[in-house]
Coordinates of C-alpha atoms in Angstrom, one line a residue:
M1 CA 8.2 177.6 122.8
I2 CA 12.0 175.4 122.6
G3 CA 12.0 171.5 122.2
T4 CA 14.3 170.8 125.2
A5 CA 15.2 172.3 128.3
L6 CA 17.9 171.2 130.6
V7 CA 17.3 172.1 134.6
V8 CA 20.0 171.8 136.9
R9 CA 19.7 171.0 140.5
P10 CA 22.5 168.8 141.3
D11 CA 22.5 168.8 145.4
N12 CA 19.6 167.3 148.1
A13 CA 15.9 166.6 147.8
G14 CA 15.1 169.8 149.6
D15 CA 17.0 171.8 147.1
V16 CA 15.1 169.9 144.2
L17 CA 11.6 170.8 145.8
L18 CA 12.9 174.2 146.6
A19 CA 13.6 174.7 142.5
G20 CA 9.8 173.3 141.7
P21 CA 8.0 176.3 140.9
A22 CA 11.0 177.7 138.4
V23 CA 11.0 174.5 136.4
R24 CA 7.4 174.4 136.2
A25 CA 8.3 177.6 134.5
V26 CA 11.0 175.8 132.3
A27 CA 8.1 173.3 131.1
A28 CA 5.7 176.1 130.5
G29 CA 8.0 177.3 127.6
A30 CA 9.7 173.7 126.7
R31 CA 8.1 171.1 125.0
E32 CA 10.5 169.0 127.1
V33 CA 12.3 169.2 130.2
V34 CA 15.5 167.1 131.6
M35 CA 16.7 168.0 135.0
L36 CA 20.1 167.0 136.0
A37 CA 19.9 166.2 140.0
G38 CA 22.4 164.4 142.0
P39 CA 21.4 161.1 143.9
H40 CA 20.7 163.0 147.1
G41 CA 17.7 164.5 144.8
R42 CA 16.8 162.3 142.2
A43 CA 13.9 161.0 144.0
A44 CA 13.0 164.2 144.3
A45 CA 13.5 165.3 140.9
E46 CA 11.3 162.4 139.5
L47 CA 8.4 163.5 141.6
L48 CA 8.6 167.3 140.1
P49 CA 5.5 168.4 137.5
G50 CA 6.7 169.6 134.5
V51 CA 10.1 166.9 134.7
D52 CA 10.2 164.3 131.7
R53 CA 13.5 163.2 132.5
V54 CA 15.8 162.8 135.2
L55 CA 19.9 162.4 134.6
E56 CA 21.6 161.4 137.7
W57 CA 25.2 162.7 138.1
R58 CA 27.0 163.4 141.7
A59 CA 28.4 167.0 141.5
P60 CA 31.7 166.7 143.3
W61 CA 32.1 170.9 144.2
I62 CA 28.7 169.9 145.7
D63 CA 28.3 166.8 147.0
P64 CA 29.3 166.7 150.8
E65 CA 31.0 163.4 149.8
P66 CA 32.7 164.5 146.9
V67 CA 34.4 161.7 144.5
P68 CA 37.1 162.9 142.6
M69 CA 36.9 165.6 139.8
T70 CA 38.4 163.1 137.1
S71 CA 38.1 163.7 133.5
E72 CA 36.2 159.8 133.0
H73 CA 33.5 161.4 135.5
A74 CA 33.3 164.6 133.6
A75 CA 33.3 163.1 130.2
R76 CA 30.2 160.6 131.9
L77 CA 28.2 164.0 132.2
V78 CA 29.1 165.7 128.9
E79 CA 27.8 162.4 127.2
Q80 CA 24.7 162.1 128.9
V81 CA 24.3 165.8 128.0
R82 CA 24.9 165.4 124.2
A83 CA 22.8 162.5 124.0
V84 CA 20.1 164.6 125.6
G85 CA 20.9 167.4 123.0
P86 CA 19.2 170.6 125.2
D87 CA 18.6 173.8 123.0
V88 CA 18.7 175.6 126.8
A89 CA 20.1 175.0 129.7
V90 CA 19.1 176.7 133.1
V91 CA 21.6 175.9 136.3
F92 CA 20.2 176.5 139.3
T93 CA 22.2 177.0 142.3
S94 CA 21.9 178.6 145.9
F95 CA 23.5 181.6 146.8
H96 CA 27.1 180.4 148.1
Q97 CA 27.5 178.2 145.2
S98 CA 28.7 178.6 142.1
A99 CA 27.3 177.8 138.8
L100 CA 30.7 178.1 136.7
P101 CA 31.5 174.5 137.2
A102 CA 28.2 173.2 136.3
A103 CA 28.4 175.9 133.0
L104 CA 31.7 174.6 131.8
L105 CA 31.0 171.2 131.2
L106 CA 27.9 172.0 129.4
R107 CA 29.5 174.4 127.0
L108 CA 32.4 171.5 126.2
A109 CA 28.7 169.0 125.8
G110 CA 27.6 171.5 123.3
V111 CA 25.0 173.3 125.1
P112 CA 24.2 176.4 122.8
R113 CA 22.4 178.8 125.6
I114 CA 22.9 178.5 129.1
A115 CA 21.4 180.9 132.0
A116 CA 22.2 180.9 135.4
I117 CA 22.9 183.3 138.3
S118 CA 26.8 184.4 138.7
E119 CA 28.2 187.4 141.2
D120 CA 31.5 186.3 138.9
Y121 CA 32.4 186.8 135.5
P122 CA 31.2 184.5 133.5
G123 CA 33.2 185.3 129.8
S124 CA 31.9 183.0 127.5
L125 CA 30.4 180.2 129.9
L126 CA 27.2 182.0 130.2
D127 CA 24.7 183.2 127.8
V128 CA 22.1 184.9 130.5
R129 CA 23.5 185.9 133.2
H130 CA 21.3 186.9 136.4
V131 CA 22.9 189.3 138.6
V132 CA 21.0 189.5 142.3
D133 CA 21.6 191.0 145.7
E134 CA 22.7 188.7 147.9
S135 CA 22.8 190.8 150.6
V136 CA 19.1 190.4 150.7
D137 CA 17.2 187.0 151.7
V138 CA 15.3 186.1 149.1
P139 CA 13.1 182.7 149.6
E140 CA 14.8 180.0 147.5
P141 CA 12.0 179.6 145.1
E142 CA 11.7 183.2 144.3
R143 CA 15.6 183.3 143.6
M144 CA 15.0 180.4 141.1
L145 CA 11.8 181.7 139.8
G146 CA 13.9 185.1 139.4
L147 CA 16.0 183.1 136.9
A148 CA 13.7 181.1 135.2
R149 CA 12.1 184.7 133.6
A150 CA 15.9 186.4 133.2
A151 CA 16.1 183.4 130.8
G152 CA 12.8 183.8 128.8
F153 CA 10.7 181.4 131.6
D154 CA 7.5 182.3 133.3
L155 CA 5.2 180.5 135.1
P156 CA 1.8 179.4 133.2
P157 CA -1.7 181.5 134.2
G158 CA -3.1 179.8 137.3
D159 CA 0.1 178.1 138.6
D160 CA 0.6 180.0 142.5
G161 CA 3.9 179.0 142.3
R162 CA 4.4 177.0 145.5
L163 CA 6.2 174.0 145.7
A164 CA 4.3 170.8 144.3
V165 CA 4.6 167.1 143.7
R166 CA 3.5 164.9 140.7
G167 CA 0.2 163.1 141.7
P168 CA -1.4 160.8 142.0
L169 CA 0.3 159.7 145.6
P170 CA 0.9 156.2 146.6
D171 CA -2.5 155.1 149.3
V172 CA -0.4 155.0 152.7
E173 CA -3.5 154.4 155.0
H174 CA -2.4 150.7 155.7
L175 CA 1.0 152.4 157.0
T176 CA -0.2 155.5 159.0
G177 CA -4.3 154.6 159.3
P178 CA -6.5 157.6 158.3
P179 CA -5.3 161.0 158.3
G180 CA -5.2 163.3 161.1
Y181 CA -1.9 162.8 162.4
V182 CA 1.1 164.7 163.3
V183 CA 4.6 163.5 161.6
V184 CA 7.6 163.9 163.6
H185 CA 10.6 163.5 161.3
P186 CA 13.8 163.9 163.4
G187 CA 16.5 163.2 161.0
T188 CA 18.9 165.2 158.8
T189 CA 21.6 165.6 156.3
A190 CA 23.7 167.7 158.7
P191 CA 24.6 167.8 162.3
A192 CA 24.5 171.1 162.8
R193 CA 20.7 171.2 162.3
A194 CA 19.9 168.3 164.1
W195 CA 17.8 168.6 167.7
P196 CA 19.0 166.5 170.5
A197 CA 17.3 162.8 169.9
E198 CA 16.6 162.9 173.8
R199 CA 14.7 166.2 173.0
W200 CA 12.8 164.5 170.0
A201 CA 11.1 161.8 172.1
E202 CA 10.4 164.1 174.6
A203 CA 8.3 165.8 172.0
V204 CA 6.6 162.8 170.9
E205 CA 5.7 161.9 174.4
A206 CA 4.3 165.4 175.1
L207 CA 2.6 164.9 171.4
L208 CA 0.9 162.0 172.8
A209 CA 0.1 163.3 176.1
A210 CA -2.1 166.2 173.9
G211 CA -4.0 163.5 172.5
E212 CA -2.1 163.4 169.2
R213 CA -1.6 160.3 167.1
V214 CA 2.3 160.6 165.9
V215 CA 4.0 158.8 163.0
V216 CA 7.8 158.9 163.2
T217 CA 9.6 159.1 159.7
G218 CA 13.5 158.5 159.0
S219 CA 15.6 157.5 156.3
P220 CA 16.9 153.7 156.0
G221 CA 19.5 154.5 157.2
E222 CA 18.1 156.7 160.2
R223 CA 16.5 153.2 161.7
A224 CA 18.0 153.6 165.0
L225 CA 17.3 157.3 165.6
T226 CA 13.5 156.5 164.9
A227 CA 13.7 154.0 167.3
L228 CA 15.7 155.6 170.1
V229 CA 13.0 158.3 169.4
S230 CA 9.4 156.5 169.0
G231 CA 10.7 154.2 172.1
P232 CA 10.4 156.0 175.3
A233 CA 6.5 156.4 174.6
L234 CA 5.8 152.7 174.1
G235 CA 6.4 152.5 178.2
S236 CA 5.6 155.7 179.1
G237 CA 2.4 154.6 180.6
F238 CA 0.1 156.9 178.9
P239 CA -3.7 156.4 178.3
L240 CA -5.1 154.4 175.9
G241 CA -7.0 157.1 174.0
S242 CA -3.4 159.0 173.5
G243 CA -2.2 155.4 171.1
F244 CA 1.7 155.2 170.5
P245 CA 4.0 156.2 167.8
L246 CA 4.2 154.3 164.6
D247 CA 7.8 154.4 163.6
L248 CA 8.4 153.9 159.7
G249 CA 11.8 154.8 159.8
G250 CA 13.2 153.1 156.6
A251 CA 9.9 151.9 155.9
T252 CA 8.4 154.2 153.0
T253 CA 10.2 155.4 149.7
F254 CA 10.2 158.5 148.9
A255 CA 7.0 159.0 146.7
E256 CA 5.3 156.8 149.7
L257 CA 6.8 159.1 152.2
A258 CA 4.8 162.4 150.5
A259 CA 1.8 160.6 150.6
V260 CA 2.2 160.0 155.0
L261 CA 3.2 163.8 155.0
A262 CA 0.4 164.4 152.6
G263 CA -2.2 162.7 155.7
A264 CA -0.8 164.8 158.2
S265 CA -2.5 167.4 160.2
A266 CA 1.0 169.0 160.8
V267 CA 5.1 168.0 160.3
V268 CA 7.6 168.8 162.9
A269 CA 10.8 168.8 161.6
A270 CA 14.7 170.3 161.2
N271 CA 16.1 172.4 158.0
T272 CA 15.9 169.6 156.1
G273 CA 14.2 168.0 153.0
P274 CA 11.2 166.3 154.4
A275 CA 10.4 169.6 155.7
H276 CA 10.2 171.1 152.2
L277 CA 8.2 168.0 150.9
A278 CA 5.4 168.5 153.5
A279 CA 5.1 172.0 152.2
A280 CA 5.2 170.3 148.5
V281 CA 1.9 168.5 149.8
G282 CA 0.4 171.5 151.4
T283 CA 0.9 170.5 155.1
P284 CA 1.7 172.9 157.7
V285 CA 5.3 172.8 159.4
V286 CA 6.7 173.1 163.2
S287 CA 10.7 173.9 161.6
L288 CA 12.9 173.6 164.2
F289 CA 15.7 175.6 162.4
A290 CA 19.2 175.9 163.1
P291 CA 20.2 179.4 161.8
V292 CA 23.5 178.0 160.0
V293 CA 21.4 179.1 156.9
P294 CA 18.8 181.9 156.9
A295 CA 15.2 181.0 158.0
A296 CA 14.2 183.7 155.2
R297 CA 15.4 181.7 152.5
W298 CA 15.2 178.2 153.3
A299 CA 12.0 177.9 155.8
P300 CA 9.1 175.6 154.6
Y301 CA 8.1 178.2 151.6
G302 CA 4.4 178.2 151.0
V303 CA 2.6 176.7 153.7
P304 CA 1.5 177.7 157.7
T305 CA 4.6 177.3 159.6
V306 CA 6.5 178.0 162.6
V307 CA 9.9 178.4 163.3
L308 CA 11.3 177.0 166.4
G309 CA 15.4 177.8 167.4
D310 CA 17.4 180.9 168.1
Q311 CA 17.6 182.6 164.9
G312 CA 20.3 185.3 166.2
A313 CA 22.3 182.8 167.8
P314 CA 26.3 183.0 167.2
C315 CA 26.8 180.2 164.6
R316 CA 23.7 182.6 162.2
G317 CA 25.1 182.5 158.8
S318 CA 28.0 180.1 159.4
R319 CA 26.5 177.6 156.6
A320 CA 28.7 175.1 159.4
R321 CA 27.8 171.2 158.8
I322 CA 28.9 170.8 162.5
C323 CA 27.5 173.0 165.4
P324 CA 30.6 175.6 165.9
L325 CA 29.3 176.3 170.0
P326 CA 29.2 173.9 173.1
G327 CA 26.4 172.4 173.6
H328 CA 24.1 173.3 170.0
P329 CA 22.1 176.0 171.8
C330 CA 19.9 177.6 168.8
L331 CA 18.1 174.2 169.4
T332 CA 18.9 172.6 173.0
S333 CA 16.8 175.7 174.1
I334 CA 13.8 174.3 172.7
G335 CA 11.3 172.1 174.6
G336 CA 8.0 169.5 174.0
E337 CA 6.0 172.0 175.4
Q338 CA 6.6 173.8 172.7
V339 CA 6.2 171.9 170.3
V340 CA 3.0 171.0 171.1
D341 CA 1.7 174.5 171.1
A342 CA 3.4 174.9 167.8
V343 CA 1.5 172.3 166.1
R344 CA -1.8 173.4 168.3
R345 CA -1.6 176.5 166.1
L346 CA -1.3 175.3 163.0
I347 CA -3.4 172.6 162.4
P348 CA -6.9 174.8 162.1
A349 CA -4.5 176.0 158.9
E350 CA -4.4 172.9 157.8
E351 CA -7.7 172.3 156.2
A352 CA -7.7 175.6 154.4
V353 CA -4.7 174.6 153.2
K354 CA -5.5 171.2 152.0
E355 CA -8.1 172.6 150.1
R356 CA -6.8 174.6 147.6
V357 CA -3.7 171.5 147.4
P358 CA -4.7 169.4 144.0

């Protein structure tokens, strides 16, 4: 058992959630775990079991809207890490990211032992250089758990390695009504992963017509999108039994969003953080997945999932943030009825999943 471990994952909320099993492995072998997260991932880091404290710093080589890399900006991180005084740091990355910039700054902060995955020669920057075969698409949680094991940390007995969040979650029934609804989350952080808004609206109408209660969720910056997606159904003349969609765009904190997702029978989302948050609370996911990154790595992990979208489209593996193809064909081929069919396939699995989620 070591004293303090620093775990590093300075990107988006979904990436932080996918690191959860590896973080719990580190926590099983350390008295304290401090997580270094970026501004987009901090709220997720604060929900991870095993994390005792969170440091926030914007990594210019990862953030999609990077700040300048100045000596002052670097010094802020070095000072924060020195104040923590970790015995070891484990730097988690995706296969297309380098751990070496973070390792360099951690060395300057005096961290005595650093572990990371690195294809490149790390020189004196790493004490544990874990090399993996990146030609094989391994789910992100398993890839990061492999690094934790290489650094000497493993999951404790009884931990199944699935995604998880810290409970208890807030009571949100005043927002959603009783559990058993379908959540539709239309927002994404990258346009290349987005389904057109009019298609989301069609899916909401189709779900309502099929008798489902629908809750539409989104961040404060996505209020216009959730209103657009929810709006057409309000005047569509559905019979009373199908109800109307609830628009919760911008109405929840991250923890409240987790609770909303936990009360759902199924979640419909693109490849974005709330899809992973749904998996972390044990809710099945219909994943509208643009293949700009491999679904085998980033599809919702550990819960029943239906992946929709042309995974063989020419954009596959491009990591594009803006779709390089006219008409966004990988996702525009999906229709609302396909979403309804996928939801209907998943709902019978929901009860079995919830039985094993604390």
